[in-house]
Coordinates of C-alpha atoms and ligand atoms in Angstrom, one line a residue:
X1 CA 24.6 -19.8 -1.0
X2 CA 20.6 -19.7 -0.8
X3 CA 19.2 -17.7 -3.8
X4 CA 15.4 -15.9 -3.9
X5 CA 14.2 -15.4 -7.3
X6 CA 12.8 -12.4 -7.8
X7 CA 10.9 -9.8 -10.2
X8 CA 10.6 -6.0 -9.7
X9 CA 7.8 -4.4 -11.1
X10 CA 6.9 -0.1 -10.5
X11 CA 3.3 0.8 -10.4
X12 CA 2.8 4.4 -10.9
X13 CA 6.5 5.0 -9.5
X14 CA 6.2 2.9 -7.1
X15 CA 8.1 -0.5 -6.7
X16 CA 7.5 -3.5 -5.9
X17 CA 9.2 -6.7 -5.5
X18 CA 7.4 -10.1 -6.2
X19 CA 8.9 -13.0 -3.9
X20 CA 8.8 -16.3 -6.4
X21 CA 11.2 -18.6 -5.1
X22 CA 13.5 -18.9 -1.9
X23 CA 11.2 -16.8 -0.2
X24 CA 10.7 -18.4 3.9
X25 CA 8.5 -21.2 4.3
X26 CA 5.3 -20.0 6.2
X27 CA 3.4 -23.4 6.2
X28 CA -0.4 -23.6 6.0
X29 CA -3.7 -21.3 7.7
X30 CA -4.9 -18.2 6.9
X31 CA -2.7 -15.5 5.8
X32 CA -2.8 -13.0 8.8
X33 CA -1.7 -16.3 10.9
X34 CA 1.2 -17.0 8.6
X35 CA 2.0 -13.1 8.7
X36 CA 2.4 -13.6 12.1
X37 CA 4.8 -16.0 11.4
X38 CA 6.7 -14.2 8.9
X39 CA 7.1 -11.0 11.4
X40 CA 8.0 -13.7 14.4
X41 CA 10.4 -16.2 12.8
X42 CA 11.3 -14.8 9.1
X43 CA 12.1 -11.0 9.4
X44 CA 15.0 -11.7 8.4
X45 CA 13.9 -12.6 5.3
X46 CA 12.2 -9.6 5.2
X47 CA 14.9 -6.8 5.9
X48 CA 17.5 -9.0 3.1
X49 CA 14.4 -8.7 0.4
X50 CA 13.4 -4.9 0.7
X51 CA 16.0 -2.8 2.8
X52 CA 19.5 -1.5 1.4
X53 CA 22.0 -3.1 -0.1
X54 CA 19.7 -5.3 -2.5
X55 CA 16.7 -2.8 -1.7
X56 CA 15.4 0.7 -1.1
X57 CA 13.1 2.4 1.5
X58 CA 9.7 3.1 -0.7
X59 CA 10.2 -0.5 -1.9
X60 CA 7.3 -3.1 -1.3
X61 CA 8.0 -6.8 -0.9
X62 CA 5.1 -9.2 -1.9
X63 CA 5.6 -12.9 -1.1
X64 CA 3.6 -15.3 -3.3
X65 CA 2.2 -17.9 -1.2
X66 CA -0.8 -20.5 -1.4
X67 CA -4.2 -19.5 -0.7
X68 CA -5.7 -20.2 2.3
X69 CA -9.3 -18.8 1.2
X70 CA -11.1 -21.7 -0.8
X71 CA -12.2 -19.2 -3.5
X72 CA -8.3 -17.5 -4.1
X73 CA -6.6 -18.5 -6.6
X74 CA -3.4 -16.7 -5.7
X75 CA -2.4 -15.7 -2.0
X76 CA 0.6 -12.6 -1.2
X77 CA 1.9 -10.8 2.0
X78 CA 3.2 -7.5 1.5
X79 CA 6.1 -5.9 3.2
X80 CA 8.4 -3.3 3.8
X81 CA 11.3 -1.6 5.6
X82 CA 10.4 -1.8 9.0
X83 CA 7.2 -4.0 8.5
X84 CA 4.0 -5.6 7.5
X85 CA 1.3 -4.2 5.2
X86 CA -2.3 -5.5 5.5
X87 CA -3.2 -5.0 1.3
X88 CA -1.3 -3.3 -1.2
X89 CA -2.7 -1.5 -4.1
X90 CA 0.0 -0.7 -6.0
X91 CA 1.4 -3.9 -4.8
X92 CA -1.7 -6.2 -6.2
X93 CA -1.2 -4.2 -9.4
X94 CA 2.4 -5.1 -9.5
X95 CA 2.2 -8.8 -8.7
X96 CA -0.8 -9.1 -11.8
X97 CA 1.9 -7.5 -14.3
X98 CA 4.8 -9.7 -13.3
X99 CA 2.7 -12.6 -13.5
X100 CA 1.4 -11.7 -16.7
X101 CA 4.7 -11.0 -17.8
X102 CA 6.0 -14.4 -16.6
X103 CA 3.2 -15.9 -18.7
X104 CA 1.8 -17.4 -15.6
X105 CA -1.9 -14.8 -16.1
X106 CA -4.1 -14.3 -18.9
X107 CA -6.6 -11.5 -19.2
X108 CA -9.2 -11.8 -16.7
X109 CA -10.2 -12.0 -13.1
X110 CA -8.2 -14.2 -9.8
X111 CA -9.5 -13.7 -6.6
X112 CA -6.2 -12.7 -4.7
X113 CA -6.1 -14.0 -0.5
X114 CA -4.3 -11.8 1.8
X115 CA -3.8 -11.2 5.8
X116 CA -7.0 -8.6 5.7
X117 CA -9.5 -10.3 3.2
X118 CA -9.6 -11.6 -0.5
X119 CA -9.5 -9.1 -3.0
X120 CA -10.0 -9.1 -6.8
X121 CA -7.8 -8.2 -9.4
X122 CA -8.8 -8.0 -13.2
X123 CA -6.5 -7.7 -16.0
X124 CA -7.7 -5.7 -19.4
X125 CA -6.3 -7.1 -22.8
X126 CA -4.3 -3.6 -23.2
X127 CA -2.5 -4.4 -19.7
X128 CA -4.9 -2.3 -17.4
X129 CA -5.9 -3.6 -14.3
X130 CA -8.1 -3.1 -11.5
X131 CA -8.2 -4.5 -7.8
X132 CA -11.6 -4.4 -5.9
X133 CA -9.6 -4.0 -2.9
X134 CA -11.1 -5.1 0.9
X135 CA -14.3 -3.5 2.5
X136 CA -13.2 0.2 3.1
X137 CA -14.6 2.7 5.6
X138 CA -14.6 5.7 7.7
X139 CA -13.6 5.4 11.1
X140 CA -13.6 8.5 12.4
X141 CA -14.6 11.9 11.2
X142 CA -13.1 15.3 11.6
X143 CA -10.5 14.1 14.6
X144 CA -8.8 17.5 16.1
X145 CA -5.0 16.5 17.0
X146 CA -2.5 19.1 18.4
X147 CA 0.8 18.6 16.6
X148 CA 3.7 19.7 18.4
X149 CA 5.5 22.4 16.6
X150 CA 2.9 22.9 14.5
X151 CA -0.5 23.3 16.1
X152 CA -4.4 22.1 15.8
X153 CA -4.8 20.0 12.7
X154 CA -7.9 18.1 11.6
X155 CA -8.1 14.7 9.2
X156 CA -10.4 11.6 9.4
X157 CA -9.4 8.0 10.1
X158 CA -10.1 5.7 7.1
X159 CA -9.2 1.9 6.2
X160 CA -8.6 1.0 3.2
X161 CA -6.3 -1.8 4.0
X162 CA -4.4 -0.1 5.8
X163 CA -5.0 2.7 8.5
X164 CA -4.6 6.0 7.4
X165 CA -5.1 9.5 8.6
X166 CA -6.4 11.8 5.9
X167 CA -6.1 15.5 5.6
X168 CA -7.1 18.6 3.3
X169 CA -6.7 21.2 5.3
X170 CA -2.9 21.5 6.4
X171 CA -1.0 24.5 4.4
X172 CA 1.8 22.2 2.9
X173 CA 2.4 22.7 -0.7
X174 CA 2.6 19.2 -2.3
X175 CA 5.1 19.1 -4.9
X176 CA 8.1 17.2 -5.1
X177 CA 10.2 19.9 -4.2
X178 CA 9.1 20.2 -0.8
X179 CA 9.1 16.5 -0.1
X180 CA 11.5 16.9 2.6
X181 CA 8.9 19.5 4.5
X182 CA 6.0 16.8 3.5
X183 CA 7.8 14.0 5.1
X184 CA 8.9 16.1 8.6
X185 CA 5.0 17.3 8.5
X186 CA 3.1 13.5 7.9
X187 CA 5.9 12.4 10.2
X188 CA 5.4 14.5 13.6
X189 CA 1.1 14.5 12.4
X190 CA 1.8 10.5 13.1
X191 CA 3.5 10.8 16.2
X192 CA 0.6 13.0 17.5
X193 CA -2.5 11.2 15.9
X194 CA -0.7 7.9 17.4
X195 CA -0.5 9.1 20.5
X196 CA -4.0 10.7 20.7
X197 CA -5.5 7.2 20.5
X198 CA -5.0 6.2 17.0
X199 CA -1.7 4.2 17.6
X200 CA -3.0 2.0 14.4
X201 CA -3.0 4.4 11.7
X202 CA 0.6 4.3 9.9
X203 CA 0.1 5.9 6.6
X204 CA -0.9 9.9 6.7
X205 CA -2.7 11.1 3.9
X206 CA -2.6 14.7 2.7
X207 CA -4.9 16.4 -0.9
X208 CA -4.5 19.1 -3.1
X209 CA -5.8 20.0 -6.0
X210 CA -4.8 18.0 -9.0
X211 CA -2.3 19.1 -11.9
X212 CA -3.0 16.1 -14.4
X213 CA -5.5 17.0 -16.8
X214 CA -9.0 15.4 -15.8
X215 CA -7.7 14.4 -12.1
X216 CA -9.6 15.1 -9.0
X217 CA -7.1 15.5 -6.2
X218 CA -3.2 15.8 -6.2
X219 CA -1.9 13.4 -2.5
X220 CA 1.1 12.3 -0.5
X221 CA 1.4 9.5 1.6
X222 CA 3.9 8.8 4.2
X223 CA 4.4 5.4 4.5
X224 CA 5.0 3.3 7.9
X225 CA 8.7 3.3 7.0
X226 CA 9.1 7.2 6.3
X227 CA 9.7 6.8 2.7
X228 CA 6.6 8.5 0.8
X229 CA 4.4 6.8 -1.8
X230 CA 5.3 7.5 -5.5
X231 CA 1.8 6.4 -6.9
X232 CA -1.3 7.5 -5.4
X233 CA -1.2 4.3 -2.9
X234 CA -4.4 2.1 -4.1
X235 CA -5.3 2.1 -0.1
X236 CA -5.3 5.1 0.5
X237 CA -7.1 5.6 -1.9
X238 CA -9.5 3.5 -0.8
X239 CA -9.9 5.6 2.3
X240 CA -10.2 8.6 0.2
X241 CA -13.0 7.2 -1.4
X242 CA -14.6 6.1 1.9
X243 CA -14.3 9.0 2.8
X244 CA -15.8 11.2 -0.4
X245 CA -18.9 8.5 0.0
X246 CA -19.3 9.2 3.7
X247 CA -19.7 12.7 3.0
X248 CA -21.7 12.3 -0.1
X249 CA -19.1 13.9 -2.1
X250 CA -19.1 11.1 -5.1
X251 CA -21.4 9.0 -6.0
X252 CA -21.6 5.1 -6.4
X253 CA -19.7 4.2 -9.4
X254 CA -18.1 7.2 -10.5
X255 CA -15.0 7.9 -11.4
X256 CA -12.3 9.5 -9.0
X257 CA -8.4 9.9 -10.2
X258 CA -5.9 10.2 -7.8
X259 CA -2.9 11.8 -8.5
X260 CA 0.4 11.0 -6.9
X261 CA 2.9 13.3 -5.7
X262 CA 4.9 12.3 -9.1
X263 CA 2.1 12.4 -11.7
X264 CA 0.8 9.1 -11.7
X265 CA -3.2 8.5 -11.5
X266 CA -5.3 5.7 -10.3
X267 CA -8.3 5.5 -11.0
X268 CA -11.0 4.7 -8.0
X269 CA -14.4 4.3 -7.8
X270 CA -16.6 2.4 -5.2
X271 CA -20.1 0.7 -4.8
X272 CA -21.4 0.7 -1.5
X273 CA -21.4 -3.0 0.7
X274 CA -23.3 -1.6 3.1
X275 CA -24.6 2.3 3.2
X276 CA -25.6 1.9 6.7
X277 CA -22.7 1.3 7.8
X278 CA -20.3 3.3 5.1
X279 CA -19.3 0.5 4.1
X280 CA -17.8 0.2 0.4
X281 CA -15.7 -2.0 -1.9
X282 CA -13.4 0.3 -4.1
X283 CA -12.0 -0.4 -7.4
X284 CA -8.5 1.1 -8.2
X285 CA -7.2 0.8 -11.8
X286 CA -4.1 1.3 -12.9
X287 CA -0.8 -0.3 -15.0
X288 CA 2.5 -1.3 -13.7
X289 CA 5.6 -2.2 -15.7
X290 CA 8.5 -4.9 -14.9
X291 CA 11.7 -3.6 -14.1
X292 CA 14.1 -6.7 -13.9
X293 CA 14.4 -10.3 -13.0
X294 CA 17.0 -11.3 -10.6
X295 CA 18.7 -13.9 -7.5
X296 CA 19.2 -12.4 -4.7
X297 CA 22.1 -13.8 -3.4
X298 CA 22.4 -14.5 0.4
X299 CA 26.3 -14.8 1.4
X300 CA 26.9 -16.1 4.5
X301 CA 30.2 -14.2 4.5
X302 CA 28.4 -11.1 3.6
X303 CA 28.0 -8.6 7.0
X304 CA 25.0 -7.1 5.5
X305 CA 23.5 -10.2 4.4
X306 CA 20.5 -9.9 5.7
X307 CA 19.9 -6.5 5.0
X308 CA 20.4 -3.5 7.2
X309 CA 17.8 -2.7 9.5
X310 CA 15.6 0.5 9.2
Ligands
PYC1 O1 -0.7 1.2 -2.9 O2 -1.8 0.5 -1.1 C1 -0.8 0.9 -1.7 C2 0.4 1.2 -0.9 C3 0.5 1.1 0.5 C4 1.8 1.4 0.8 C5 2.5 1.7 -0.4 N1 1.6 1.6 -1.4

């Protein structure tokens, strides 16, 4: 019976699960080439690891793989229930505390190779760490979209990442209570900001204002695969802070802390790459916590062995 060793992590709320062994075999190249792979030859692999019975909607796979980059010292592709993520925040976050936990990282920095650019990850001697994630920008500013069944509704398109379409001004309370109305909201904004020309933006993005003490902005995310982000999502908050710099709203180096729909908090700040362009490298910071070690079995005899699909 094939085994994949595993560890689970959370970040924020949010979990992830770190592929060690057993995971498929994506040979050699650069990662978004052996993503291609992985979505072509090894869903399988994919749907077994995150989706029910061994898994759960919100949860992100990241398969630790060799670095293609010369300068990486680790490589990962994340994933989730219905797909492929470019970068992962909490993810990054998640694979430095269950390496660390693992004794496999010491305080300090690794340059980290994924499908949509190297990233670097630091971890503090207390357990903090921080991810200057990929070159993050704005795409597009103000975009009107007319949401069926709910009317004219205004965001910008960000990357962080991944694509996301970010919005303050939308009416929706954002508490956990109304997570249900959130989700049916984010979910029909997608359809319509998809079909108005932005058919790469999967994660929608909406602010309040913060409850945490000392926080800037309270957010939900809808993720690709419907199932909301339980820490602030270190890429979309990415393209929040993108965003803020565009519009001059924060300045290089200071500090921004996002607030999750939970009450978790990153915390973000950014130095611009290139102000011409709007072009910044963010920095999120936060801590993650390991929440078992396991084999996931794959039974043959098992009807649900490889997962059921989302
Ligand atoms: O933290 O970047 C993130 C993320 C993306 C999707 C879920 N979390």
């Amino acid at each position: 019976m094939q085994a994949i060793r595993v560890i689970d992590s959370h970040t924020g709320g949010e979990p992830t699960r770190l592929v060690l062994d057993g995971g498929p075999d994506l040979g050699g190249g650069p990662l978004a080439e052996r993503l291609q792979r992985f979505r072509d030859h090894f869903d399988a692999y994919r749907c077994a690891i995150v989706n029910e019975p061994r898994g759960s909607d919100p949860l992100v796979g990241a398969l630790l793989v060799k670095p293609h980059r010369a300068d990486c010292g680790l490589g990962v592709i994340f994933f989730n229930n219905v797909g492929y993520l470019g970068m992962c925040g909490h993810g990054t976050i998640g694979l430095i505390a269950s390496l660390k936990h693992l004794g496999e990282l010491a305080p300090g920095a690794v340059r980290i190779d994924t499908p949509v650019g190297a990233v670097e990850a630091e971890l503090s001697v207390g357990g903090r760490i921080s991810v200057d994630n990929v070159v993050s920008y704005r795409a597009a500013h103000r975009v009107a979209v007319e949401v069926p069944g709910i009317g004219k509704i205004c965001g910008d398109v960000a990357w962080g990442g991944n694509w996301f379409f970010l919005i303050t001004e939308h009416g929706q309370i954002i508490d956990l209570p109304h997570v249900e109305a959130l989700t049916d909201f984010t979910w029909r904004v997608r359809a319509a900001i998809n079909a108005q020309g932005y058919p790469l933006v999967d994660h929608i993005e909406l602010f309040a204002p913060a409850n945490v003490p000392g926080a800037h902005s309270r957010n939900f995310v809808l993720c690709p695969g419907k199932a909301y982000d339980r820490s602030p999502c270190g890429t979309g908050t990415s393209a929040k802070l993108a965003c803020l710099a565009a519009d001059g709203k924060l300045p290089e180096g200071e500090e921004w802390i996002q607030e999750s729909l939970i009450g978790s908090t990153f915390v973000g700040r950014y130095r611009w790459r290139d102000r011409s362009k709007g072009e910044i490298v963010p920095t999120i910071t936060g801590t993650a916590h390991v929440t078992g070690e396991s084999l996931l079995r794959l039974d043959p005899q098992d009807p649900f062995c490889w997962g059921i699909r989302a």
